[in-house]
Every structure is written in C-alpha cells, then in structure tokens.
Amino acid sequence: MLVTTKKMLNDARDGGYAVGAFNAENAEMVWAIVNAAEELKSPVIIQTTSSTLKYFPPAYFAQLAKAAAESVSVPVAIHLDHGASFELAKECIDSGYTSIMIDGSALPYEENVRVTQKVRDYADNFGIPVESELGKIGGKEDDTESDEDQYTDPDQAADFVNRTGISSLAVAIGTAHGIYAKKPVLDFNRATLIRKVVSIPLVMHGASGLSDDALREGVEKGMSKINFATELRIAFTDAIKAHMTEHPNDFDPKKYMGPARIAVKELVKAKIRVCGSAGKA
C-alpha cells in the first residue's frame, strides 16, 4: 500500500541518508521508479508537478501509484511537487495522494505562512504530511520559475516551521530547477545552520545535474529528501530517440517505451545508491 512521507523522511533524517523523490510523467516512469526501488530495497517517493497534473489529473496518478505500490514490497509514497494552490493540494489529497507540497515561496513571507497553514490544516484531517519551501530556488521546471536564488534564512526558517507546523522544508542553498547553465555554487554551510534550528527533515530541490559528490555532501549536511526530475525526462526521451533512430519504422509504443522505462529505472537506481537509501526499506 501507499504510505505517507512522514515516517519515511523522519527515518532518513535519523539514519543519515536521503529518500529519492522522482518526478513521473506517465505509467512507464511510475513503473521504473517503483521497480528500481524494489530491486534496491529502498523507500521511494513518486512525484507529480502542477504542470503534469494539467496533462493527467491527480486521480489518474494516484491510482497508478497505488497499483504500483501494491506490486512491490518497499514503502512507496505519492507526492504533489510544487503545489501551486490550496485547491490543487486539496484535490490531490482527496484523490489519494499521501504527501503534499504547497509552494508559496514566490509570495510575500506572511502570505506564504498563511497558505501553508491552510493546506496543513486540511491535510491534518487525513494525516497527510505537508512540505513547503522557503527562499527561492532558481531555474525553471514546468510552471516553477525563478530568475535568481534567494537563499533560505535560518532564523526565518525556524519561525516558518514553528508557525506552519509543516512536516518537511525545502531550502534554497544554491541548487536550481532544470538544466544548469553554469556550475552551481552550493552553500552547504547554510544547510548546516538551518539543520541546527529546524528539527523536521530538509529537502533539496534541483538535484538533476549535480555531481554525486555534491549529492553526498547534501545528505551529509542534513538533506533527507532529494528531488530528481529533469534527468529522468532526458533519460526517457534519449532512449526513445535512440530506439527510433535504429528502428524508424516501429509504430508500437511498447517497442520504444520499453527501452525508455528501463533507462529511467537504471537512472533511479543510481540516484538511490547516491542518496544512501538502498537497503533501508
């Protein structure tokens, strides 16, 4: 069965590893994510963004994730990534999502606090944990875009967590969504400072394109959940391109989607190993 991210991330925080959270766009990617986790005996989080949920509704992905979770023995959660509104968060909860992110980071601070409290109040009725973001993570991914980073302030993070009662906090330490145009400057010391004043699990967004060493340092400095999206899309699409180059007359989607889901599964396995969650199910 699907589980929430509450115990999953608390265990990761206490155990000194991170749980990989992988964005899915279709059934093939859901299959790849859970089967990678099953092979490595790792807990795992399937994510969908607001943009993806305009393509297929939350109920569709919730049922996909439920079926996938029932086919494996490891803990699986389905999470709304960068929820754009209370209404979408509510729809996801009502559809069966087991974890929610409300992203009010582009709003003035007090408005971010208010919308986060509203989502948490509703989620509490169902025992669903809520993630929120403080600071601004640069780059672009789907509907999420920021021209520049605004690093998370540790003192403000402590106030935000205390007032909102959230279960996990996404922090801005120099990572960016999408493809990195230049080498990122990561402020892991800031993560250490936040970790000292915030007890809930911390989340790293924008991990696609970071080196394995940077990811490991992020885990060492207190990240309990690490998000991967762009790299999975690239792996999926590149596999289809390669297949169609070699077999241009194939028209059965299973012929080219099969290699794509295997490519994503192998990438997810690599990220699970780097996060240190293999064997932690």
Short mmCIF file of C-alpha atoms in Angstrom, two decimals, residues 36-231:
data_model
loop_
_atom_site.label_atom_id
_atom_site.label_comp_id
_atom_site.label_asym_id
_atom_site.label_seq_id
_atom_site.Cartn_x
_atom_site.Cartn_y
_atom_site.Cartn_z
CA ALA A 36 14.20 0.45 -9.16
CA ALA A 37 13.30 0.87 -5.50
CA GLU A 38 12.19 -2.75 -5.22
CA GLU A 39 15.46 -4.05 -6.67
CA LEU A 40 17.49 -1.99 -4.19
CA LYS A 41 15.08 -2.41 -1.25
CA SER A 42 14.72 1.33 -0.85
CA PRO A 43 11.80 3.53 0.20
CA VAL A 44 10.81 5.82 -2.66
CA ILE A 45 8.65 8.83 -3.49
CA ILE A 46 6.80 9.30 -6.79
CA GLN A 47 6.14 12.98 -7.54
CA THR A 48 3.98 14.92 -9.98
CA THR A 49 4.11 18.65 -10.63
CA SER A 50 1.24 21.05 -11.15
CA SER A 51 2.04 21.09 -14.87
CA THR A 52 1.92 17.29 -15.12
CA LEU A 53 -1.46 17.31 -13.40
CA LYS A 54 -2.81 19.54 -16.15
CA TYR A 55 -1.89 16.72 -18.55
CA PHE A 56 -3.41 13.94 -16.43
CA PRO A 57 -5.49 14.65 -13.30
CA PRO A 58 -4.41 13.72 -9.75
CA ALA A 59 -6.84 10.79 -9.56
CA TYR A 60 -5.10 9.17 -12.54
CA PHE A 61 -1.65 9.31 -10.95
CA ALA A 62 -2.95 8.37 -7.51
CA GLN A 63 -4.40 5.15 -8.92
CA LEU A 64 -1.24 4.44 -10.90
CA ALA A 65 0.86 4.89 -7.79
CA LYS A 66 -1.50 2.74 -5.71
CA ALA A 67 -1.28 -0.13 -8.20
CA ALA A 68 2.49 0.26 -8.41
CA ALA A 69 2.87 0.28 -4.63
CA GLU A 70 0.79 -2.89 -4.33
CA SER A 71 3.13 -4.67 -6.76
CA VAL A 72 6.27 -4.18 -4.64
CA SER A 73 7.36 -4.78 -1.05
CA VAL A 74 9.03 -1.41 -0.36
CA PRO A 75 7.38 1.76 1.04
CA VAL A 76 6.04 3.99 -1.76
CA ALA A 77 4.54 7.46 -1.40
CA ILE A 78 2.95 9.74 -3.99
CA HIS A 79 3.70 13.41 -3.53
CA LEU A 80 2.47 16.66 -5.07
CA ASP A 81 5.60 18.59 -6.07
CA HIS A 82 5.38 22.42 -6.11
CA GLY A 83 1.66 22.57 -5.48
CA ALA A 84 0.53 25.89 -6.89
CA SER A 85 -2.63 26.43 -4.84
CA PHE A 86 -4.74 25.25 -1.92
CA GLU A 87 -7.31 23.96 -4.42
CA LEU A 88 -4.80 21.69 -6.16
CA ALA A 89 -3.44 20.45 -2.83
CA LYS A 90 -6.99 19.62 -1.72
CA GLU A 91 -7.73 17.81 -4.99
CA CYS A 92 -4.60 15.70 -4.62
CA ILE A 93 -5.42 14.79 -1.02
CA ASP A 94 -8.99 13.93 -1.97
CA SER A 95 -7.67 11.78 -4.85
CA GLY A 96 -5.41 9.69 -2.63
CA TYR A 97 -2.04 11.44 -2.58
CA THR A 98 -0.07 10.61 0.55
CA SER A 99 2.14 13.71 0.68
CA ILE A 100 1.70 17.33 -0.40
CA MET A 101 3.94 20.26 -1.18
CA ILE A 102 2.48 23.74 -1.18
CA ASP A 103 4.89 26.20 -2.74
CA GLY A 104 4.25 29.75 -1.62
CA SER A 105 7.90 30.77 -1.90
CA ALA A 106 7.14 33.40 -4.56
CA LEU A 107 4.66 35.10 -2.21
CA PRO A 108 5.44 37.65 0.50
CA TYR A 109 6.50 35.86 3.68
CA GLU A 110 3.26 36.30 5.62
CA GLU A 111 1.20 35.11 2.64
CA ASN A 112 3.43 32.05 2.35
CA VAL A 113 2.78 31.33 6.03
CA ARG A 114 -1.00 31.72 5.58
CA VAL A 115 -1.39 29.47 2.52
CA THR A 116 0.88 26.86 4.07
CA GLN A 117 -1.16 26.88 7.28
CA LYS A 118 -4.37 26.49 5.26
CA VAL A 119 -3.04 23.46 3.39
CA ARG A 120 -1.63 21.92 6.56
CA ASP A 121 -4.94 22.38 8.37
CA TYR A 122 -6.77 20.49 5.63
CA ALA A 123 -4.08 17.82 5.29
CA ASP A 124 -4.14 17.20 9.05
CA ASN A 125 -7.70 15.90 8.70
CA PHE A 126 -6.31 12.96 6.71
CA GLY A 127 -2.93 12.52 8.37
CA ILE A 128 -1.13 13.76 5.26
CA PRO A 129 2.27 15.45 5.76
CA VAL A 130 2.98 18.80 4.12
CA GLU A 131 6.21 20.13 2.62
CA SER A 132 6.72 23.81 1.95
CA GLU A 133 9.51 25.96 0.52
CA LEU A 134 11.27 28.95 2.00
CA GLY A 135 13.62 31.05 -0.10
CA LYS A 136 13.62 30.83 -3.88
CA ILE A 137 15.25 28.03 -5.85
CA GLY A 138 16.41 29.32 -9.22
CA GLY A 139 15.87 27.89 -12.69
CA LYS A 140 12.75 26.62 -14.44
CA GLU A 141 10.82 23.38 -14.18
CA ASP A 142 7.31 23.21 -15.61
CA ASP A 143 5.34 26.10 -14.06
CA THR A 144 8.04 26.77 -11.45
CA GLU A 145 10.43 29.53 -12.49
CA SER A 146 12.72 31.97 -10.70
CA ASP A 147 15.32 34.26 -12.26
CA GLU A 148 17.61 34.12 -9.24
CA ASP A 149 18.22 32.31 -6.00
CA GLN A 150 17.10 33.76 -2.70
CA TYR A 151 18.84 31.70 -0.07
CA THR A 152 16.86 30.44 2.91
CA ASP A 153 17.48 32.41 6.09
CA PRO A 154 17.95 30.03 9.07
CA ASP A 155 16.17 32.28 11.57
CA GLN A 156 13.23 32.76 9.23
CA ALA A 157 13.16 29.01 8.60
CA ALA A 158 12.80 28.36 12.34
CA ASP A 159 9.93 30.86 12.57
CA PHE A 160 8.24 29.44 9.46
CA VAL A 161 8.36 25.85 10.67
CA ASN A 162 7.11 26.83 14.13
CA ARG A 163 4.16 28.81 12.78
CA THR A 164 3.09 26.46 9.98
CA GLY A 165 3.57 23.05 11.60
CA ILE A 166 4.81 21.52 8.35
CA SER A 167 6.47 18.10 8.20
CA SER A 168 9.39 18.93 5.89
CA LEU A 169 11.04 22.06 4.50
CA ALA A 170 12.54 22.66 1.06
CA VAL A 171 15.50 25.01 1.40
CA ALA A 172 17.33 27.20 -1.10
CA ILE A 173 21.09 26.65 -0.88
CA GLY A 174 22.13 27.35 -4.48
CA THR A 175 20.54 24.49 -6.41
CA ALA A 176 18.32 25.23 -9.41
CA HIS A 177 15.50 23.57 -11.29
CA GLY A 178 16.02 22.32 -14.83
CA ILE A 179 19.36 22.24 -16.64
CA TYR A 180 22.27 24.09 -15.04
CA ALA A 181 23.59 26.82 -17.33
CA LYS A 182 26.76 27.03 -15.22
CA LYS A 183 28.30 25.21 -12.29
CA PRO A 184 26.18 25.94 -9.20
CA VAL A 185 27.66 27.47 -6.07
CA LEU A 186 26.20 25.42 -3.24
CA ASP A 187 26.06 26.81 0.28
CA PHE A 188 26.07 23.64 2.35
CA ASN A 189 27.14 25.61 5.42
CA ARG A 190 23.75 27.29 5.27
CA ALA A 191 22.13 23.85 5.30
CA THR A 192 24.10 23.05 8.45
CA LEU A 193 22.87 26.25 10.10
CA ILE A 194 19.26 25.50 9.16
CA ARG A 195 19.61 21.95 10.44
CA LYS A 196 20.64 23.33 13.84
CA VAL A 197 17.44 25.35 14.29
CA VAL A 198 14.94 23.21 12.36
CA SER A 199 14.22 19.66 13.53
CA ILE A 200 11.99 18.49 10.65
CA PRO A 201 13.50 16.82 7.54
CA LEU A 202 15.06 19.15 4.97
CA VAL A 203 14.50 18.80 1.22
CA MET A 204 16.85 19.53 -1.67
CA HIS A 205 15.24 20.56 -4.95
CA GLY A 206 17.05 20.93 -8.27
CA ALA A 207 19.31 17.89 -7.87
CA SER A 208 19.34 16.94 -11.57
CA GLY A 209 22.80 17.65 -12.94
CA LEU A 210 24.58 17.80 -9.60
CA SER A 211 27.64 15.60 -9.15
CA ASP A 212 27.43 12.51 -6.98
CA ASP A 213 29.87 14.16 -4.58
CA ALA A 214 27.59 17.20 -4.24
CA LEU A 215 24.60 14.97 -3.57
CA ARG A 216 26.50 13.02 -0.93
CA GLU A 217 27.56 16.26 0.73
CA GLY A 218 23.96 17.40 0.75
CA VAL A 219 22.97 14.22 2.58
CA GLU A 220 25.87 14.66 4.99
CA LYS A 221 24.74 18.22 5.75
CA GLY A 222 21.22 17.14 6.61
CA MET A 223 19.10 16.66 3.46
CA SER A 224 16.54 13.90 3.99
CA LYS A 225 14.69 14.12 0.65
CA ILE A 226 16.29 14.85 -2.71
CA ASN A 227 14.21 15.64 -5.81
CA PHE A 228 15.04 14.46 -9.32
CA ALA A 229 13.03 15.44 -12.40
CA THR A 230 14.88 16.80 -15.44
CA GLU A 231 17.42 13.98 -15.64
#
